[in-house]
Short mmCIF file of C-alpha atoms and ligand atoms in Angstrom, two decimals:
data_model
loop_
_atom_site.label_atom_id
_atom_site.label_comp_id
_atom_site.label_asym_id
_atom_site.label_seq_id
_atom_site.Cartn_x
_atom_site.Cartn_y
_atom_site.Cartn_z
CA UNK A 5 130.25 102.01 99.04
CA UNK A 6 128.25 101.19 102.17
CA UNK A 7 127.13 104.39 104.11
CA UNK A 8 126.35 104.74 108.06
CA UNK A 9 122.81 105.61 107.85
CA UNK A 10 123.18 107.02 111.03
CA UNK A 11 119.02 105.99 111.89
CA UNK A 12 119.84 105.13 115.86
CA UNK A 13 118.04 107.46 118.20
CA UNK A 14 120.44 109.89 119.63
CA UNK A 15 120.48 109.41 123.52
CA UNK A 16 121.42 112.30 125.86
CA UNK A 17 123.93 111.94 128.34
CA UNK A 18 121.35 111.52 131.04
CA UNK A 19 118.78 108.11 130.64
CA UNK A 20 117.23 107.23 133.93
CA UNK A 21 114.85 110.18 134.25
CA UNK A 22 112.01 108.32 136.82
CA UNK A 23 108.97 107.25 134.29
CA UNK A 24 105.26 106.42 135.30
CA UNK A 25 103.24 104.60 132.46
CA UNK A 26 99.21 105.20 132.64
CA UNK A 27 97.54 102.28 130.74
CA UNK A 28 98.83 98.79 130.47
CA UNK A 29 97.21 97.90 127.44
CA UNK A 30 98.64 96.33 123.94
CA UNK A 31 101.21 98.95 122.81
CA UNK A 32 102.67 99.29 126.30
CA UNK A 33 102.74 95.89 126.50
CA UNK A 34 104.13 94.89 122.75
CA UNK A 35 106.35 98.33 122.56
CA UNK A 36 107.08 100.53 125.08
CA UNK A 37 108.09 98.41 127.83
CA UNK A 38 110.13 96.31 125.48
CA UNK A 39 111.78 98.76 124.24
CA UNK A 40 112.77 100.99 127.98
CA UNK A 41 114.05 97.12 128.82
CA UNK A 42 116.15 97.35 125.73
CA UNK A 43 117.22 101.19 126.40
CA UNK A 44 117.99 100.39 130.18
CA UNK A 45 115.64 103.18 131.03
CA UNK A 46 114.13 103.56 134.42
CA UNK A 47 110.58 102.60 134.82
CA UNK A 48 109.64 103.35 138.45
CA UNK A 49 105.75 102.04 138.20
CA UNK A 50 102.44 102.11 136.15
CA UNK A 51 99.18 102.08 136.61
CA UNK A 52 95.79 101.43 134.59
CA UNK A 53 91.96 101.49 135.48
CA UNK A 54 92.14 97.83 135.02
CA UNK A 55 94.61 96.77 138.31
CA UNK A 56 94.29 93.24 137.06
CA UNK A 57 96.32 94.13 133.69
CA UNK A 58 98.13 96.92 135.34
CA UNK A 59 99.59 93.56 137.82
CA UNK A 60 100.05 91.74 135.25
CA UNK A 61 102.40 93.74 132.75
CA UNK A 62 104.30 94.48 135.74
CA UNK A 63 104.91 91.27 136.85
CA UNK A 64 106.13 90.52 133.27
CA UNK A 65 108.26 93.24 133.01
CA UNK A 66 109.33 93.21 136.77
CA UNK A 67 107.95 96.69 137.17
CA UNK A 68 107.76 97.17 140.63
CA UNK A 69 105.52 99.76 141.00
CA UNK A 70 101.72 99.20 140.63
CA UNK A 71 100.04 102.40 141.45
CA UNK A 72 96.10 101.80 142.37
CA UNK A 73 95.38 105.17 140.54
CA UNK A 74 96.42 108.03 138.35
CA UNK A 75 96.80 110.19 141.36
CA UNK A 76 99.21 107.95 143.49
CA UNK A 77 101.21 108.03 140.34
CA UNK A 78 101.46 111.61 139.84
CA UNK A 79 101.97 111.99 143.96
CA UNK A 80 104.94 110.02 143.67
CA UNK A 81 108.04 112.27 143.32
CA UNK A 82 110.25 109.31 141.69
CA UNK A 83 108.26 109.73 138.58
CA UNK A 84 109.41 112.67 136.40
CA UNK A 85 108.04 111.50 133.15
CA UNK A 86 104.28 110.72 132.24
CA UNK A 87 104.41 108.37 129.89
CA UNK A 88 100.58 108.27 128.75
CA UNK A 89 98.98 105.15 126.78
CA UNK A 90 95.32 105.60 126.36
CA UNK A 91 92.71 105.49 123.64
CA UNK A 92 92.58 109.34 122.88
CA UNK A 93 89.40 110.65 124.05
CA UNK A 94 90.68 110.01 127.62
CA UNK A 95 94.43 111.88 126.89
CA UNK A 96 93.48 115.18 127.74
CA UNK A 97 91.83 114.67 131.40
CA UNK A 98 95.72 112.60 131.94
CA UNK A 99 97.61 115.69 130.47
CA UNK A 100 95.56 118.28 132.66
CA UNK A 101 96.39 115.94 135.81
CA UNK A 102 100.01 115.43 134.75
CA UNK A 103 100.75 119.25 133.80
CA UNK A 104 99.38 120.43 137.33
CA UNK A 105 101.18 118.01 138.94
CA UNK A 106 104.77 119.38 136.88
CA UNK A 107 105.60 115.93 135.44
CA UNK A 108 107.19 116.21 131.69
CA UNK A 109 105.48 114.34 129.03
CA UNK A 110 104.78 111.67 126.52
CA UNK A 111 101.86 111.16 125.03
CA UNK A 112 100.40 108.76 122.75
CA UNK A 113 99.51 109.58 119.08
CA UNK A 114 96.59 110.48 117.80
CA UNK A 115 97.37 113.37 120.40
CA UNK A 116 93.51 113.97 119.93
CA UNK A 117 90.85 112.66 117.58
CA UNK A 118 89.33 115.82 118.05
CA UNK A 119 91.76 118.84 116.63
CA UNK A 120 90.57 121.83 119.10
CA UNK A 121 91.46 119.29 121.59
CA UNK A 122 94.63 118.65 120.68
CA UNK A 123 95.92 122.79 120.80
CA UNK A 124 94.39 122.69 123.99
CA UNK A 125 96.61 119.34 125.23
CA UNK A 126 99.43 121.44 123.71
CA UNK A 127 98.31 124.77 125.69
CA UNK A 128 98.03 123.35 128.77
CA UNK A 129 101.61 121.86 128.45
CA UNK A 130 103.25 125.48 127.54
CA UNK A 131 101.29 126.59 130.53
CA UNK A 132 103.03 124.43 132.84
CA UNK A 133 106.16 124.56 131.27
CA UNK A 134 106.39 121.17 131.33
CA UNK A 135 107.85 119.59 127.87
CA UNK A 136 105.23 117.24 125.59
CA UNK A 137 106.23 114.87 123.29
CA UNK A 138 104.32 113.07 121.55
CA UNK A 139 105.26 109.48 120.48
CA UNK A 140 105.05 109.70 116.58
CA UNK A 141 107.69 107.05 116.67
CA UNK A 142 107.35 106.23 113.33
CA UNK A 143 109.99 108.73 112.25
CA UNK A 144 112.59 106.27 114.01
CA UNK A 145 111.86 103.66 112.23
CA UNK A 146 114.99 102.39 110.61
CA UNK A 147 113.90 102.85 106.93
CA UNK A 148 112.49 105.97 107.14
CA UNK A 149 115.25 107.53 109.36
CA UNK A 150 118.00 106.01 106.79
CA UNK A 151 115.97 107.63 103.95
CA UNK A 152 116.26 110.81 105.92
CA UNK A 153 119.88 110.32 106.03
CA UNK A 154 120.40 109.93 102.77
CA UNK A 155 117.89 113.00 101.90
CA UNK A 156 119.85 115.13 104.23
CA UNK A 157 123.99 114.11 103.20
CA UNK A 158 121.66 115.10 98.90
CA UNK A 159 122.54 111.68 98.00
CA UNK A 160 119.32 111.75 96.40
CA UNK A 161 119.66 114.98 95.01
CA UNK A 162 115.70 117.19 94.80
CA UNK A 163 113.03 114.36 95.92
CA UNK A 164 110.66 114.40 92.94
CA UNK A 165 108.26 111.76 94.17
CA UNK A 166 107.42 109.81 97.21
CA UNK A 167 105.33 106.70 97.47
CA UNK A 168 104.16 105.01 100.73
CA UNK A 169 102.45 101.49 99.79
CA UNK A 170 100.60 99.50 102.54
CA UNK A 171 98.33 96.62 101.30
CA UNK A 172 97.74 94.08 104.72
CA UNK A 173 95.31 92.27 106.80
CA UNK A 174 94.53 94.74 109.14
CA UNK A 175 92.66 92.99 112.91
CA UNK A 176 90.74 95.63 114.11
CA UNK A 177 89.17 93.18 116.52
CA UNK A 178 91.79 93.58 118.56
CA UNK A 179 91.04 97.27 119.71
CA UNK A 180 87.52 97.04 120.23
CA UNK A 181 87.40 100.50 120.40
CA UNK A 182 88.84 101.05 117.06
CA UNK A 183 85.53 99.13 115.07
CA UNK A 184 83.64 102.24 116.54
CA UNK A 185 85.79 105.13 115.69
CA UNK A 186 84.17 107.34 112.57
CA UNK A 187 88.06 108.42 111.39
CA UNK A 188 89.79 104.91 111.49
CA UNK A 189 92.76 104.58 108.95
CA UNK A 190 93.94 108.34 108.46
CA UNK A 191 93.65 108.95 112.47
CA UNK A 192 94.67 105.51 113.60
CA UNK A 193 96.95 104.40 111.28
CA UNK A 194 97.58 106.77 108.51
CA UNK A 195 98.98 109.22 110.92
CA UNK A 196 102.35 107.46 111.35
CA UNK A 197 103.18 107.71 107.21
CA UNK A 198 101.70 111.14 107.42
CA UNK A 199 104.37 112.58 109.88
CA UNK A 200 107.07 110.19 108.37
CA UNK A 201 106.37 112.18 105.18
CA UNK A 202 106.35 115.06 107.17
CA UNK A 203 110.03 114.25 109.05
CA UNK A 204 111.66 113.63 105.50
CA UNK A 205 109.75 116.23 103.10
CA UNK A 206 107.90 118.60 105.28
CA UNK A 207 104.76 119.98 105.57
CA UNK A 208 102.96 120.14 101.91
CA UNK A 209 100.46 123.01 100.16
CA UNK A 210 97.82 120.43 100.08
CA UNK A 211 96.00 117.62 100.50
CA UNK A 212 93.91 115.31 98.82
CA UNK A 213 92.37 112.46 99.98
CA UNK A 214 89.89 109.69 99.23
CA UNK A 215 88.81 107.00 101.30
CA UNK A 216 86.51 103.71 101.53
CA UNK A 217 85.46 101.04 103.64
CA UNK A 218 85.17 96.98 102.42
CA UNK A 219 81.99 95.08 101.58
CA UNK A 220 80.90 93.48 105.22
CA UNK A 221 83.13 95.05 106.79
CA UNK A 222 83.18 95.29 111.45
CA UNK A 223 84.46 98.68 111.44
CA UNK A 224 82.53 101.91 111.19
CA UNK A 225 85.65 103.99 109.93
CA UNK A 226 87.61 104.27 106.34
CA UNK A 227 90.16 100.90 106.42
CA UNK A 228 91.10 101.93 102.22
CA UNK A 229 92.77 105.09 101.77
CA UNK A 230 95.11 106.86 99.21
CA UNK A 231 96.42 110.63 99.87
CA UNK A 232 98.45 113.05 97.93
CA UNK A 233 100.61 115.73 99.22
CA UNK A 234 101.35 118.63 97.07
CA UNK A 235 104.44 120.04 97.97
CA UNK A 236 105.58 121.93 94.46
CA UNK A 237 105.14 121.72 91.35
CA UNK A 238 108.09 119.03 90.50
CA UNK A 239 107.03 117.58 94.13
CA UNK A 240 104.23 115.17 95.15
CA UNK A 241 103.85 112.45 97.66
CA UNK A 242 101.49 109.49 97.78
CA UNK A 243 100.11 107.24 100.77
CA UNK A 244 98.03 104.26 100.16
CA UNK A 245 96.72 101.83 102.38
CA UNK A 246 94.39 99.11 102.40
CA UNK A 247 94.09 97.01 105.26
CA UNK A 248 91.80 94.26 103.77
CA UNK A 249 94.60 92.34 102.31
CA UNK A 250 93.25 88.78 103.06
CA UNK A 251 95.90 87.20 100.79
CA UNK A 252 99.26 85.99 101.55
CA UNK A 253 100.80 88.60 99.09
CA UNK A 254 100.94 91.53 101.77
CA UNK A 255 103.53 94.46 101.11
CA UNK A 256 104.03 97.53 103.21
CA UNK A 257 106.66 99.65 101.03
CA UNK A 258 108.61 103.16 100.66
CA UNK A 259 109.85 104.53 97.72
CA UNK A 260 111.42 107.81 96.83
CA UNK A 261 113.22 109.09 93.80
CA UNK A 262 115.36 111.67 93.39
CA UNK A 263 117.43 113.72 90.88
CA UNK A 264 120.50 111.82 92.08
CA UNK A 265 119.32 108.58 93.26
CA UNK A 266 116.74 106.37 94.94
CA UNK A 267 115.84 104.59 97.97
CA UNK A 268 113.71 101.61 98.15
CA UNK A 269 112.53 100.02 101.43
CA UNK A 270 110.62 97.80 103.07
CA UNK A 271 108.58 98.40 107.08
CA UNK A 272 109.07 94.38 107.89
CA UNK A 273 106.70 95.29 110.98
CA UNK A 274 103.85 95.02 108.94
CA UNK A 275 104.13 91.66 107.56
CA UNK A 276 103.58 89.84 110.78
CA UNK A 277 102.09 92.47 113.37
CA UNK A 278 103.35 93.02 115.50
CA UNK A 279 106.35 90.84 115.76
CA UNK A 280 107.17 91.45 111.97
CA UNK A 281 111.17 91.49 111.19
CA UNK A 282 113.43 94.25 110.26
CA UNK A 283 113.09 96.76 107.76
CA UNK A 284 114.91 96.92 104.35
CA UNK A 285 116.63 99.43 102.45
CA UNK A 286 117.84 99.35 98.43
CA UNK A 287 119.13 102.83 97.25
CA UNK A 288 121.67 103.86 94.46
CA UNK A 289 122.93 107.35 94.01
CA UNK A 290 124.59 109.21 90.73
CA UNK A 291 127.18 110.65 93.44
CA UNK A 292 128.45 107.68 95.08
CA UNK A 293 128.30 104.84 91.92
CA UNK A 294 125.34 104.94 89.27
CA UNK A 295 126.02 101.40 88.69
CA UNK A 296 125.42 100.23 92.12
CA UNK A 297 122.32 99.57 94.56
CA UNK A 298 123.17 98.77 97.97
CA UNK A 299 121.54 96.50 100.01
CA UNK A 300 121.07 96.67 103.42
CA UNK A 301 119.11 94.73 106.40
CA UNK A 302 118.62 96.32 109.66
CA UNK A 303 118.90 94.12 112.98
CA UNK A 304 116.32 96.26 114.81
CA UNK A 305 112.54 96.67 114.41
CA UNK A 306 110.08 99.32 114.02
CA UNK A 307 108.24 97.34 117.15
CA UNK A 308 110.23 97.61 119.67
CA UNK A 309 112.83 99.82 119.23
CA UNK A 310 111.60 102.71 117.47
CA UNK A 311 109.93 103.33 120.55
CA UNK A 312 113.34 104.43 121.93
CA UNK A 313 112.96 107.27 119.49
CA UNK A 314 110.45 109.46 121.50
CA UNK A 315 111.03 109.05 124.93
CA UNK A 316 115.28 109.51 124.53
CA UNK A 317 114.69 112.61 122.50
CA UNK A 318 112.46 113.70 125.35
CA UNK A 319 114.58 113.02 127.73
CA UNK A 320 117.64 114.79 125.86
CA UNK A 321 115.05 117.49 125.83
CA UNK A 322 114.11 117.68 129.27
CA UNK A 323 118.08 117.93 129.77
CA UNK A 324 119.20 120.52 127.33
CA UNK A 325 116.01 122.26 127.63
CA UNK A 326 114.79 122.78 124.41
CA UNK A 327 112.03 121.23 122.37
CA UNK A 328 111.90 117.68 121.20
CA UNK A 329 112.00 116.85 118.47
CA UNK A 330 107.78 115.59 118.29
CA UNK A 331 106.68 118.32 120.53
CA UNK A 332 102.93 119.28 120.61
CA UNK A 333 103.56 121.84 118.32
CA UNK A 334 105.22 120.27 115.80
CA UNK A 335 102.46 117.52 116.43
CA UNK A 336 99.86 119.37 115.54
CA UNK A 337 101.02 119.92 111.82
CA UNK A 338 100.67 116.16 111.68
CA UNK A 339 97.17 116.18 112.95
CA UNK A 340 96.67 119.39 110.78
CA UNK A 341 97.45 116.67 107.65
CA UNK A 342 95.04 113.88 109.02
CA UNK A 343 92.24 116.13 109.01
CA UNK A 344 92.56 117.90 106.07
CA UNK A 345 92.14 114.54 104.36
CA UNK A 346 88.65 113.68 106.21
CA UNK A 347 87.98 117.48 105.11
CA UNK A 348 88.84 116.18 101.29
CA UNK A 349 87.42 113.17 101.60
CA UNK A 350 84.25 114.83 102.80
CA UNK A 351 84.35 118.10 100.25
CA UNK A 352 86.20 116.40 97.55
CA UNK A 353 88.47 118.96 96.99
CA UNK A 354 92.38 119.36 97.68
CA UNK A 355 92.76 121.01 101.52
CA UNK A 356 95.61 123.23 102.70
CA UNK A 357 96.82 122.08 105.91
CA UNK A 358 96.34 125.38 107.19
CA UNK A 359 92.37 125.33 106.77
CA UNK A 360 92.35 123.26 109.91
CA UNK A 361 92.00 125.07 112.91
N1 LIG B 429 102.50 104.69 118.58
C1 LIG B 429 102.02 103.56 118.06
O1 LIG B 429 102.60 103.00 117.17
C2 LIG B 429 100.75 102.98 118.60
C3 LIG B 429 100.41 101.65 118.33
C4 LIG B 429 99.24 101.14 118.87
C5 LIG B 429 98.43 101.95 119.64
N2 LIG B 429 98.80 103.26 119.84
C6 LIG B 429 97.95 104.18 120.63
O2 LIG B 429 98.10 103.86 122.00
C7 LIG B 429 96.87 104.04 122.67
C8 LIG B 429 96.52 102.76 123.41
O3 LIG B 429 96.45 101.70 122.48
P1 LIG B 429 96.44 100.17 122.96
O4 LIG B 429 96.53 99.37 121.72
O5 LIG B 429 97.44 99.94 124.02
O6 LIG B 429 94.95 100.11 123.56
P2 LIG B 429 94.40 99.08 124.65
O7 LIG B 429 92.92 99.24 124.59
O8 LIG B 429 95.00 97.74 124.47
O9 LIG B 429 94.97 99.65 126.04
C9 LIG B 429 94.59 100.87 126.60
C10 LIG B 429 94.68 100.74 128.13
O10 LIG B 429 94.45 102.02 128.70
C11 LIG B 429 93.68 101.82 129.89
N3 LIG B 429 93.04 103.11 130.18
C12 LIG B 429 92.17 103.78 129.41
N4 LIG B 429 91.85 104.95 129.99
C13 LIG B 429 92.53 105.01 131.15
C14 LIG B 429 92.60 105.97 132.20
N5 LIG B 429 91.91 107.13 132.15
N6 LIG B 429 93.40 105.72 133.26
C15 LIG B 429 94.10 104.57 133.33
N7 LIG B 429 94.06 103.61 132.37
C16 LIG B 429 93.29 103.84 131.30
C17 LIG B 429 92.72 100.70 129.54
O11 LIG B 429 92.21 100.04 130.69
C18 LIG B 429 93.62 99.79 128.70
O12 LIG B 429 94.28 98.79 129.48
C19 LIG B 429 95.86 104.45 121.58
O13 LIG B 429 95.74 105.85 121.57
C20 LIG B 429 96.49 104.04 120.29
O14 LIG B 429 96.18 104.91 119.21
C21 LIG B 429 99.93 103.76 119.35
#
């Protein structure tokens, strides 16, 4: 019997809160502007220190808008939400514009590459009481939410083990900044199966890690990786990724059995980034028919629309005041997991999350 996996983002009632993108680069450009078209929500303007790509992405997403700097965005009162797109290391100057100015917030993941900076992006935010989200929107896509669904209604009874597989063609080239970058995979990349894990299962006792780079490679960072969580002791998780994939046999997989069923999927995004094609999910369960797997394709993508995930639970936030549901808090448990695996990749040894900071 087919279920409703129930893996839409839940709107509020209230969807044209004023936003103000900073930086007009590739994911505002392949994601989040797609995806507000797709919403209907209201992008007032953007801006970015390059005005000839800030112009640009507005004229192809008829933003009409173009600020000529950070601070005629934050000056203008139509803008209620921040939505920030920048390489990390410039995040927390943005935030500690944005908070003085009052706006609410979304910020781009990693939140920080550097942890202590990160508590202090989420500080400053409390401070102001403005609301921070960050956009791990990962947890929206459509076969990780479904799993989630079917985790939460115990079709799949106690999770016993939970595999991530990514094996691609990663083009780093295409983020010049990211062939410099120390931390590459596990901060970069990483990050989003490391708070999907975290959305389904929770945060886990440990973590071990181990990572590796490829013969000639143009990055500096780790682009091979394969974590373990420890959650229990009839409980473990594993991500693996390797982004030197240079065949045509690519996969990008989740798997996670249960003591009443499994579920089986596939992130389509990743086998043609970033257009890719939907997602798909195979699961069975003892309680609904041991003899059957069900099938299903999704019509949406992880690229555009989970990016509806992040900014419609902040804006349901911002109007039932309350957290959402990636606020810098919760945010920093998922940046608590990324570096406890450079911390076992560099000691060797299994990290609690709770080491870090
Ligand atoms: N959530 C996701 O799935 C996802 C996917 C890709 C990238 N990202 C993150 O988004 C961020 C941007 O990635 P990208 O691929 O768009 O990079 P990009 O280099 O293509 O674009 C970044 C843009 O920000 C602008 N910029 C930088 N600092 C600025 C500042 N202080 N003020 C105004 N403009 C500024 C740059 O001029 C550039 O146009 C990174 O942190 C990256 O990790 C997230």
């Amino acid at each position: 019997m087919n279920q409703d996996l129930d893996y839409r983002p839940a709107l509020g009632k209230k969807q044209d809160y004023g936003i103000g993108i900073i930086g007009a680069g590739g994911i505002v450009n392949a994601a989040h502007l797609p995806a507000y078209r797709k919403a209907g929500f209201n992008v007032i303007g953007l801006t970015d220190q390059d005005g000839e790509k800030a112009a640009q992405t507005a004229r192809d997403f008829e933003v009409s808008r173009v600020y000529p700097s950070v601070e005629a965005l934050l000056d203008d009162p139509a803008v209620e939400i921040v939505d920030i797109a920048v390489p990390p290391w410039n995040q927390k100057e943005l935030v500690r514009q944005a908070t003085a100015a009052g706006k609410q917030l979304l910020c781009q993941k990693p939140l920080s590459n550097v942890y202590a900076e990160a508590v202090e992006i989420v500080e400053m935010a409390e401070a102001a009481g403005v609301k921070l989200a960050v956009n791990q929107q990962m947890r929206w896509d459509q076969a990780v939410r479904s799993s989630r669904t079917l985790l939460n209604r115990g079709l799949l009874g106690d999770p016993a083990a939970a595999v991530i597989d990514v094996s691609i063609h990663t083009e780093w080239r295409a983020w010049p900044w990211a062939l410099t970058v120390e931390g590459l995979d596990l901060m970069f990349h990483s990050i989003h199966y490391f708070d999907s894990m975290r959305s389904l299962f929770g945060q886990p006792d440990r973590v071990w890690s181990s990572g590796a780079s490829y013969p000639g490679h143009v990055a500096v960072g780790e682009t091979r990786t394969i974590t373990v969580f420890e959650y229990s002791d009839t409980f473990q998780a594993l991500v693996s990724v390797n982004h030197n994939n240079w065949t045509e046999e690519c996969f990008a997989t989740l798997r996670i059995d249960g003591t009443e069923g499994y579920a089986a999927g596939t992130f389509g995004l990743l086998y043609d980034y970033p257009h890719g094609r939907p997602d798909t999910l195979s699961y069975s369960s003892r309680m609904i028919d041991p003899n059957e797997t069900i099938h299903h394709r999704f019509e949406e993508r992880w690229i555009p629309d989970s990016f509806i995930g992040p900014m419609g639970e902040l804006m349901a936030a911002i109007e039932e005041d309350r957290l959402p549901e990636t606020n810098g808090r919760d945010n920093l448990k998922t940046l608590q997991l990324v570096n406890a695996g450079y911390r076992s990749i560099a000691e060797k040894r299994a990290v609690a999350p709770g080491e870090i900071g």
